[in-house]
Short mmCIF file of C-alpha atoms in Angstrom, two decimals:
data_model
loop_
_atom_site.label_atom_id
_atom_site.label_comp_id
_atom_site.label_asym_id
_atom_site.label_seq_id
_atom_site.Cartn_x
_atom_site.Cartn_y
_atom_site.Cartn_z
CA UNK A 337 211.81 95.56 77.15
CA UNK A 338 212.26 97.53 73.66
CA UNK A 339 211.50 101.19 73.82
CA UNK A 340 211.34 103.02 70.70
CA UNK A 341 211.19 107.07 69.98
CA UNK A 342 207.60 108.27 69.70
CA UNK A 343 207.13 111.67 67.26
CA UNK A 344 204.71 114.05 67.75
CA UNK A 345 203.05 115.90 64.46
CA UNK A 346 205.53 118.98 65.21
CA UNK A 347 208.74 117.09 65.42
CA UNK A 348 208.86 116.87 69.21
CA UNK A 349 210.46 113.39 69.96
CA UNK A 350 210.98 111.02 73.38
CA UNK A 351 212.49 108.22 74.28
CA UNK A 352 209.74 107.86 76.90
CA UNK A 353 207.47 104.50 76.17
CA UNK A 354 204.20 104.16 78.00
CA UNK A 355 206.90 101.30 80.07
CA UNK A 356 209.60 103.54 80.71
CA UNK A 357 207.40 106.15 81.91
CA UNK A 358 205.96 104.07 84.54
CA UNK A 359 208.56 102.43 85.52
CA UNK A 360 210.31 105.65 86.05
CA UNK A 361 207.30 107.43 88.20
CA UNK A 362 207.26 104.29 90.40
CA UNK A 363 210.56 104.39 91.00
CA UNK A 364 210.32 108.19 92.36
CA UNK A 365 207.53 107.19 93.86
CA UNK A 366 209.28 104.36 95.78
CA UNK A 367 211.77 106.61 96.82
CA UNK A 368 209.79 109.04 98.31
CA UNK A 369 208.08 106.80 100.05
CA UNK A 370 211.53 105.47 101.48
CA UNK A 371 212.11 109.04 102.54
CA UNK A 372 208.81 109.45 104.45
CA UNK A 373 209.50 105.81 106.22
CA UNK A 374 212.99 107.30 107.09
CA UNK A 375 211.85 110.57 108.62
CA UNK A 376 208.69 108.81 110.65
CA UNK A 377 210.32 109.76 113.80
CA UNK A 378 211.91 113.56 113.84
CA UNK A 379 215.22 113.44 115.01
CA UNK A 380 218.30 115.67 113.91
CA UNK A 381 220.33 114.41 110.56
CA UNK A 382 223.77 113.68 111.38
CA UNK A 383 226.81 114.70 108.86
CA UNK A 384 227.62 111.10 108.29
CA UNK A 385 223.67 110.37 107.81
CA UNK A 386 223.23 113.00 105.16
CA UNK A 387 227.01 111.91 103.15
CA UNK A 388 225.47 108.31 102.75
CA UNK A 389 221.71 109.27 101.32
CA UNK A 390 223.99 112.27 99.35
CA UNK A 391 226.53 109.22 97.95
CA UNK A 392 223.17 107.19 97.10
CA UNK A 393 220.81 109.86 95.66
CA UNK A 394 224.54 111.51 93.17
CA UNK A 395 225.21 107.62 92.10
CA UNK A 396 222.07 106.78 90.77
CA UNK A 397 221.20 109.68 88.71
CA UNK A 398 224.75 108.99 87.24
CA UNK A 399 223.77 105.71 86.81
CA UNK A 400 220.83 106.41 84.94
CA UNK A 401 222.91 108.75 82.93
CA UNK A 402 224.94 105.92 81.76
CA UNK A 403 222.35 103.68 81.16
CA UNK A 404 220.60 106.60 78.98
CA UNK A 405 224.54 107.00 77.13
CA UNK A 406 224.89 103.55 76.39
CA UNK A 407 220.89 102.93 74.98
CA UNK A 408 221.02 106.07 73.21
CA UNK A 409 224.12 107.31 72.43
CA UNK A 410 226.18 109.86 73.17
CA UNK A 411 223.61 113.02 72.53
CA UNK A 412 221.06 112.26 74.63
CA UNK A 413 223.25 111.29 77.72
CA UNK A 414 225.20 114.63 77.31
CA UNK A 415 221.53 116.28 77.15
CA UNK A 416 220.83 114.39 79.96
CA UNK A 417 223.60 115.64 82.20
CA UNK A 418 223.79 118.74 81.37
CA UNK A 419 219.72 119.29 82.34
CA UNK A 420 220.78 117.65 85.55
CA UNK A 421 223.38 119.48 86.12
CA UNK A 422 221.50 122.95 85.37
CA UNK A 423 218.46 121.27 87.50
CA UNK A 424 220.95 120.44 90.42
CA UNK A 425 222.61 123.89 90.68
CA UNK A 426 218.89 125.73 90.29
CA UNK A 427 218.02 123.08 93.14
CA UNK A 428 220.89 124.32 95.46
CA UNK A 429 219.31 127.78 95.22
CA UNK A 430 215.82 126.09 96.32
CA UNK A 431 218.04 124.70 99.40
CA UNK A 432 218.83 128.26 100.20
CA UNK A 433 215.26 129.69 100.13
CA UNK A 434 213.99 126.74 102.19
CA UNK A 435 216.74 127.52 104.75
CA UNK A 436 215.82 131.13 105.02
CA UNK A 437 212.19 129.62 105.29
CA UNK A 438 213.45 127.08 108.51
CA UNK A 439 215.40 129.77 110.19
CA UNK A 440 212.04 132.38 109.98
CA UNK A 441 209.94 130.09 111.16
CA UNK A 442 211.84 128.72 113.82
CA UNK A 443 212.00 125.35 112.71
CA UNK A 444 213.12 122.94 115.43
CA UNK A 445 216.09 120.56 113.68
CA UNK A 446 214.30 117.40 114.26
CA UNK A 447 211.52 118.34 111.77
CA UNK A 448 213.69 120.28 109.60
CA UNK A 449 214.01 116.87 107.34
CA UNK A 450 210.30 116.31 107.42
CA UNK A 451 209.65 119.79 106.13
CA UNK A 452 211.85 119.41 102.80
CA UNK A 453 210.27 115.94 102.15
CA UNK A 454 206.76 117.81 101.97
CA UNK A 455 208.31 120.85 99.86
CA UNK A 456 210.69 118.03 97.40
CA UNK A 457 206.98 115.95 97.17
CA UNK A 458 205.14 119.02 96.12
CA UNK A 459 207.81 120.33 93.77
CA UNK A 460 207.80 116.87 92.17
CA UNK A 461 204.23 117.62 91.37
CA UNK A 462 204.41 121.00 90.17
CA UNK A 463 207.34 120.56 87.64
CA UNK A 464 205.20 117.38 86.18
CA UNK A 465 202.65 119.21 85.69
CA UNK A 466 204.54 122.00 84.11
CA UNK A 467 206.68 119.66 82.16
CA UNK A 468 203.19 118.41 81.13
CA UNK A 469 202.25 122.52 79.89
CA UNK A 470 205.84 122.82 78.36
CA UNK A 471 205.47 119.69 76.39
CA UNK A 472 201.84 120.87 75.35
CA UNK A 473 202.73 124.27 74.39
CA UNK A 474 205.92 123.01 72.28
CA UNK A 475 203.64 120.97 70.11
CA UNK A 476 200.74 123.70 69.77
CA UNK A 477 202.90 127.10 69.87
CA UNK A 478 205.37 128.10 67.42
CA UNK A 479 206.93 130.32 69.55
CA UNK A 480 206.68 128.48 72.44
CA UNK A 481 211.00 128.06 72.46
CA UNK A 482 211.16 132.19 72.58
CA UNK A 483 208.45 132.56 75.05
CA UNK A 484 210.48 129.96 77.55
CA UNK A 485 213.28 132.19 76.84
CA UNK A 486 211.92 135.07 77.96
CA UNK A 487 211.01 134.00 80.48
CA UNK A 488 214.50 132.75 82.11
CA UNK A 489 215.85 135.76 80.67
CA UNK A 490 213.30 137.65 82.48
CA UNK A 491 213.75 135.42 85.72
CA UNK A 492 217.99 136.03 85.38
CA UNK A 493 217.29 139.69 85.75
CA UNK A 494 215.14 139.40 88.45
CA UNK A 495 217.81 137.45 90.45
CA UNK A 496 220.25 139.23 89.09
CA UNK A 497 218.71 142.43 90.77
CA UNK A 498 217.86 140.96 94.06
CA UNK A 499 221.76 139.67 94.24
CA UNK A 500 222.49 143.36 93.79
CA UNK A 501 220.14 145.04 96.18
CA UNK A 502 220.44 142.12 99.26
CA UNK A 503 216.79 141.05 98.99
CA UNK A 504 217.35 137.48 98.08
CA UNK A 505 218.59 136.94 101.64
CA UNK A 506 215.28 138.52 103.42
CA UNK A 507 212.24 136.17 104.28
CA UNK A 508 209.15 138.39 106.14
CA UNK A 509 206.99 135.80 106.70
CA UNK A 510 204.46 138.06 107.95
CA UNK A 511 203.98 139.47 104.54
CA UNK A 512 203.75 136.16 102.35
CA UNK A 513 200.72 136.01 101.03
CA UNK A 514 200.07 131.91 101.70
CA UNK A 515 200.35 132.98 105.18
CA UNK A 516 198.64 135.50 105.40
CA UNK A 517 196.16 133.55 103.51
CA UNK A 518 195.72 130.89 105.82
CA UNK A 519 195.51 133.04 108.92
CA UNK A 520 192.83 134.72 108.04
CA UNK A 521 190.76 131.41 107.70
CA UNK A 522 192.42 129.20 110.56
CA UNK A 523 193.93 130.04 113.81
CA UNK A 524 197.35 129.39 114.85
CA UNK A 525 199.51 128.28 117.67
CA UNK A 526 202.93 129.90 118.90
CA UNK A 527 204.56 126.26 119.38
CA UNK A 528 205.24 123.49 117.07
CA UNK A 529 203.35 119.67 118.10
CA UNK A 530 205.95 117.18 116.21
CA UNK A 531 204.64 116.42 112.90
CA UNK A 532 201.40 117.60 113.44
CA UNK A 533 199.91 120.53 111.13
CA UNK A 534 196.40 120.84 112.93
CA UNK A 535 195.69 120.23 116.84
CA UNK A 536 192.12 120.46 118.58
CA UNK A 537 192.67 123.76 121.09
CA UNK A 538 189.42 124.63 123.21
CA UNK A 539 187.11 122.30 120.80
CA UNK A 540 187.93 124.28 117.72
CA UNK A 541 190.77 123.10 115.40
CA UNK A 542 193.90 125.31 114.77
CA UNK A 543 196.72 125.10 112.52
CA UNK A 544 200.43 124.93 114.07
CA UNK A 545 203.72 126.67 112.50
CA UNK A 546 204.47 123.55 110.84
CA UNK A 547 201.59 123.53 108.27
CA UNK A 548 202.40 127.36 107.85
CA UNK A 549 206.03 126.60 106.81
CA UNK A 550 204.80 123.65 104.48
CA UNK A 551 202.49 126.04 102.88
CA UNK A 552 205.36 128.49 102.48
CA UNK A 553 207.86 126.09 100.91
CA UNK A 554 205.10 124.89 98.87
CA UNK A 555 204.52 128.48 97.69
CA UNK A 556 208.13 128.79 96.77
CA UNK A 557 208.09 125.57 94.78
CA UNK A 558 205.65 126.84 92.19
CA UNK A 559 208.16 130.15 91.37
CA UNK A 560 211.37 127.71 91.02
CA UNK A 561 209.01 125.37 88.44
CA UNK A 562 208.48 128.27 86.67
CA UNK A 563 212.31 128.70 85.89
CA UNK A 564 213.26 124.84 86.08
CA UNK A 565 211.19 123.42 83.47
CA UNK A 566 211.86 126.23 80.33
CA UNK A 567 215.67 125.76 81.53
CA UNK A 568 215.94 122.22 81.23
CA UNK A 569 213.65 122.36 77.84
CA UNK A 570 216.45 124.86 76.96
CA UNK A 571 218.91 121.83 77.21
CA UNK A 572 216.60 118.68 75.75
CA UNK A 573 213.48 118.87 73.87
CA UNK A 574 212.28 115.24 75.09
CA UNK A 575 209.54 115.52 77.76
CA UNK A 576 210.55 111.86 79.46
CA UNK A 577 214.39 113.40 79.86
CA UNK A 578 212.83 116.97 81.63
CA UNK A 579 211.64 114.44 83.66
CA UNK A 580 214.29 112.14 84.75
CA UNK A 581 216.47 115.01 85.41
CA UNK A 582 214.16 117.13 87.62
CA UNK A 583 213.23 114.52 89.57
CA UNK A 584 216.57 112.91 90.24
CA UNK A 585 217.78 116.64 91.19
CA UNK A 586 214.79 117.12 93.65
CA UNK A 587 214.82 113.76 95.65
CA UNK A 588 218.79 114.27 96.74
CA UNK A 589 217.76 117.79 98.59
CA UNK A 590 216.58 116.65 102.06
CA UNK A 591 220.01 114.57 102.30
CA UNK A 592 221.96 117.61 100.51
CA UNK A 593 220.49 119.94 102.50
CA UNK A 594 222.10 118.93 105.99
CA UNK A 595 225.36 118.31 104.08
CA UNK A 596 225.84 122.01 102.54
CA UNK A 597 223.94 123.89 105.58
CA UNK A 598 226.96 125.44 106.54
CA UNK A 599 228.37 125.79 102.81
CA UNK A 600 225.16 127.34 101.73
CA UNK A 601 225.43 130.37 103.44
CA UNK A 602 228.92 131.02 101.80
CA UNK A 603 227.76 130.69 98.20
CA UNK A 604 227.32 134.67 97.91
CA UNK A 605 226.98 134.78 94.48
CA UNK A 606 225.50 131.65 93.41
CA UNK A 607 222.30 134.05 92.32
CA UNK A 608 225.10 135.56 90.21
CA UNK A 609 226.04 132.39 88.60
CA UNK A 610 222.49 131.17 88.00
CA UNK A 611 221.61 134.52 86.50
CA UNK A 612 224.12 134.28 83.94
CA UNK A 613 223.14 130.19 83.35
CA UNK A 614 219.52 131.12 83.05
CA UNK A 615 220.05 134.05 80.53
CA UNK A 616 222.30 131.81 78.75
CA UNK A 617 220.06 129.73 78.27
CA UNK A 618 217.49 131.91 77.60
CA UNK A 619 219.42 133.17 74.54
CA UNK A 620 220.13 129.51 73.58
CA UNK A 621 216.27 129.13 73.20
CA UNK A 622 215.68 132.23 71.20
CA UNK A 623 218.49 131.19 68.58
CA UNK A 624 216.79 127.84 68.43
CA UNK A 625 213.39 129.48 67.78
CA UNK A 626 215.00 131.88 65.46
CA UNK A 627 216.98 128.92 63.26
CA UNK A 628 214.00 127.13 62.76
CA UNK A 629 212.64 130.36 60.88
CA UNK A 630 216.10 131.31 59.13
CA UNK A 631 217.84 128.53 58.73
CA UNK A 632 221.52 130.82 59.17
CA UNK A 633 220.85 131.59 62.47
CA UNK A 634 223.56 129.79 64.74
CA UNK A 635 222.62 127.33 67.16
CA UNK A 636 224.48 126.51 70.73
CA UNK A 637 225.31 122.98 71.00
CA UNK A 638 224.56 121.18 74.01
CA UNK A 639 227.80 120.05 74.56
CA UNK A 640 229.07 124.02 74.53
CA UNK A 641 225.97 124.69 77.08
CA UNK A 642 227.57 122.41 79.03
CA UNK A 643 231.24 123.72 78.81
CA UNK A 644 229.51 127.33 79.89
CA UNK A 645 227.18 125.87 82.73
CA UNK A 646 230.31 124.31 84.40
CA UNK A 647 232.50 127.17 84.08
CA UNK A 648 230.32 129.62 85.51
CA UNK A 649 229.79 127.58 88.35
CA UNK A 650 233.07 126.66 88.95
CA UNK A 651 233.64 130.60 88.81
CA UNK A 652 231.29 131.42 91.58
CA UNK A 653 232.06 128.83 93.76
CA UNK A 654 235.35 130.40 93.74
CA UNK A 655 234.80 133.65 93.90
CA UNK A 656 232.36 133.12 96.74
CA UNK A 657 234.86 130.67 99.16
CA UNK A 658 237.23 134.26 98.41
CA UNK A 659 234.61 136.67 99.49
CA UNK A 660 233.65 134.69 102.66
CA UNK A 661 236.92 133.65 103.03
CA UNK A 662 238.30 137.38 103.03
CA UNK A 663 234.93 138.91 105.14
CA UNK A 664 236.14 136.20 107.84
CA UNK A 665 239.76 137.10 108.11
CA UNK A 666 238.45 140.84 108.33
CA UNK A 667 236.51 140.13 111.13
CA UNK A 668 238.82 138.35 112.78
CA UNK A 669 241.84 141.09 112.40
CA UNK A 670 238.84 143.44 114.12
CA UNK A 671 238.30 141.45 116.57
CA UNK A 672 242.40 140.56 117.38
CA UNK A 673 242.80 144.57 117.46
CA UNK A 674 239.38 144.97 120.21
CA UNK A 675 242.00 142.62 122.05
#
């Protein structure tokens, strides 16, 4: 198989052939279909259960990222991991809404793995169809590079603000709109029927919590696809790349999920971390759009975006194991003095 670069009449370039790309989609196809088979019958994900699909679903992205290294060279396989990287950590804050989501809705633990298969499937659709906008709107906008970084500078001040006031740790369901939505057309029961969404009560058909949590986590995914796709496009121009590294960061989550459920709620200022990523990269879009006007305008290498992406989450790893670390031993000196 010989793949060559295709170039679009602006300059925007892809290692994607008609070949690659469908190998590539039946591949994540495959794979969620292996998910679904795996999750047929609820039951609760064990730690050692969630470390193997974890080990399998971090090795083959790597993998790939060698294989794209050693076809391509060493620029495209550092664009590669750093847009996986950036799309892994902005999927770990995904993780965290969807477990605010399962604990609201009182999610029993044997469907909690079916629930993030549906929301990883439909956010697998929504970022190819906005990789499918970016792509367009690179090739017919000229300022398509500083809209995208408005955008995520836009989105790192919204999360940046929520960190500050609390609110990124609140879920009402009550006052989401997709619920709200769908009660006022359907009716719904108090208890959950396994996988079921719908169930025939008193001849007339009703929805159950479950499809209201799908709809939910589905409603989420469209607001992280907004911020996923301009970030990565922030890292790698090439459409077939955006790809590959949003969908290899999606399809780990169910697995990751039941490994970092405890760890998740100690990340305390991942929004922090994010906030600074996303404006980062936000900037690094606007100089891009601004070289390609003035020609002296510095550009960020992707190598550099890298270097930053990996300190600042290094940073607020750390500083968050402190902060929970220290709020712990707090409570524990209270409670040792009650005694």
């Amino acid at each position: 198989m010989t793949e060559v670069s295709y170039l679009s009449a602006v300059e925007l370039s892809s290692v994607g052939t008609p070949t690659l790309w469908g190998i590539t989609i039946a591949g994540v196809l495959a794979l969620l279909v292996l998910d679904f088979l795996v999750t047929r019958r609820p039951h609760e994900v064990s730690l050692r259960e969630a470390l193997g699909w974890s080990a399998f679903y971090l090795a083959l992205p790597l993998a790939f990222g060698g294989w794209i290294w050693s076809r391509w060279g060493s620029e495209l396989g550092v664009q590669y991991l750093t847009g996986y990287l950036v799309e892994k950590s902005l999927s770990v804050d995904n993780l965290f809404v969807f477990m605010l989501l399962l604990a609201a809705f009182a999610v029993p633990a044997v469907l909690a793995q079916r629930v993030l298969l549906y929301g990883i499937a439909g956010a697998l659709v929504l970022r190819a169809i906005f990789i499918a906008l970016g792509a367009a709107a690179l090739q017919t906008l000229d300022f398509a590079f500083l809209l995208f970084g408005l955008i995520l500078i836009a989105t790192a001040v919204k999360l940046l603000r929520d960190a500050l006031s609390g609110h990124e740790q609140e879920v009402d369901i009550n006052k989401m709109r997709s619920v709200r939505l769908l009660r006022r057309f359907m009716p719904v029961v108090d208890e959950y029927h396994g996988t079921r969404m719908t169930i025939r009560q008193q001849g007339r058909r009703t929805l159950t919590p479950l499809a209201l949590v799908v709809v939910a986590v589905l409603a989420t995914d469209i607001v992280f696809a907004v911020d996923s796709v301009p970030a990565v496009y922030g890292i790698t121009e090439d459409p077939y790349l955006v790809f590959a590294t949003n969908a290899f960061a999606l399809l780990g989550l169910r697995a990751l999920y039941f490994v970092l459920h405890a760890a998740l709620s100690r990340l305390v200022h991942l929004s922090y971390g994010l906030a600074i990523i996303l404006a980062f990269i936000g900037v690094k879009l606007g100089l891009h759009w601004a070289h390609g006007i003035w020609t002296g305008v510095p550009e960020i290498p992707t190598l550099a975006s890298l270097g930053v992406i990996i300190g600042v989450l290094v940073v607020v790893t750390l500083t968050s194991l402190r902060a929970t670390h220290d709020r712990e031993s707090d409570a524990t000196a209270v409670v040792a003095d009650r005694h």
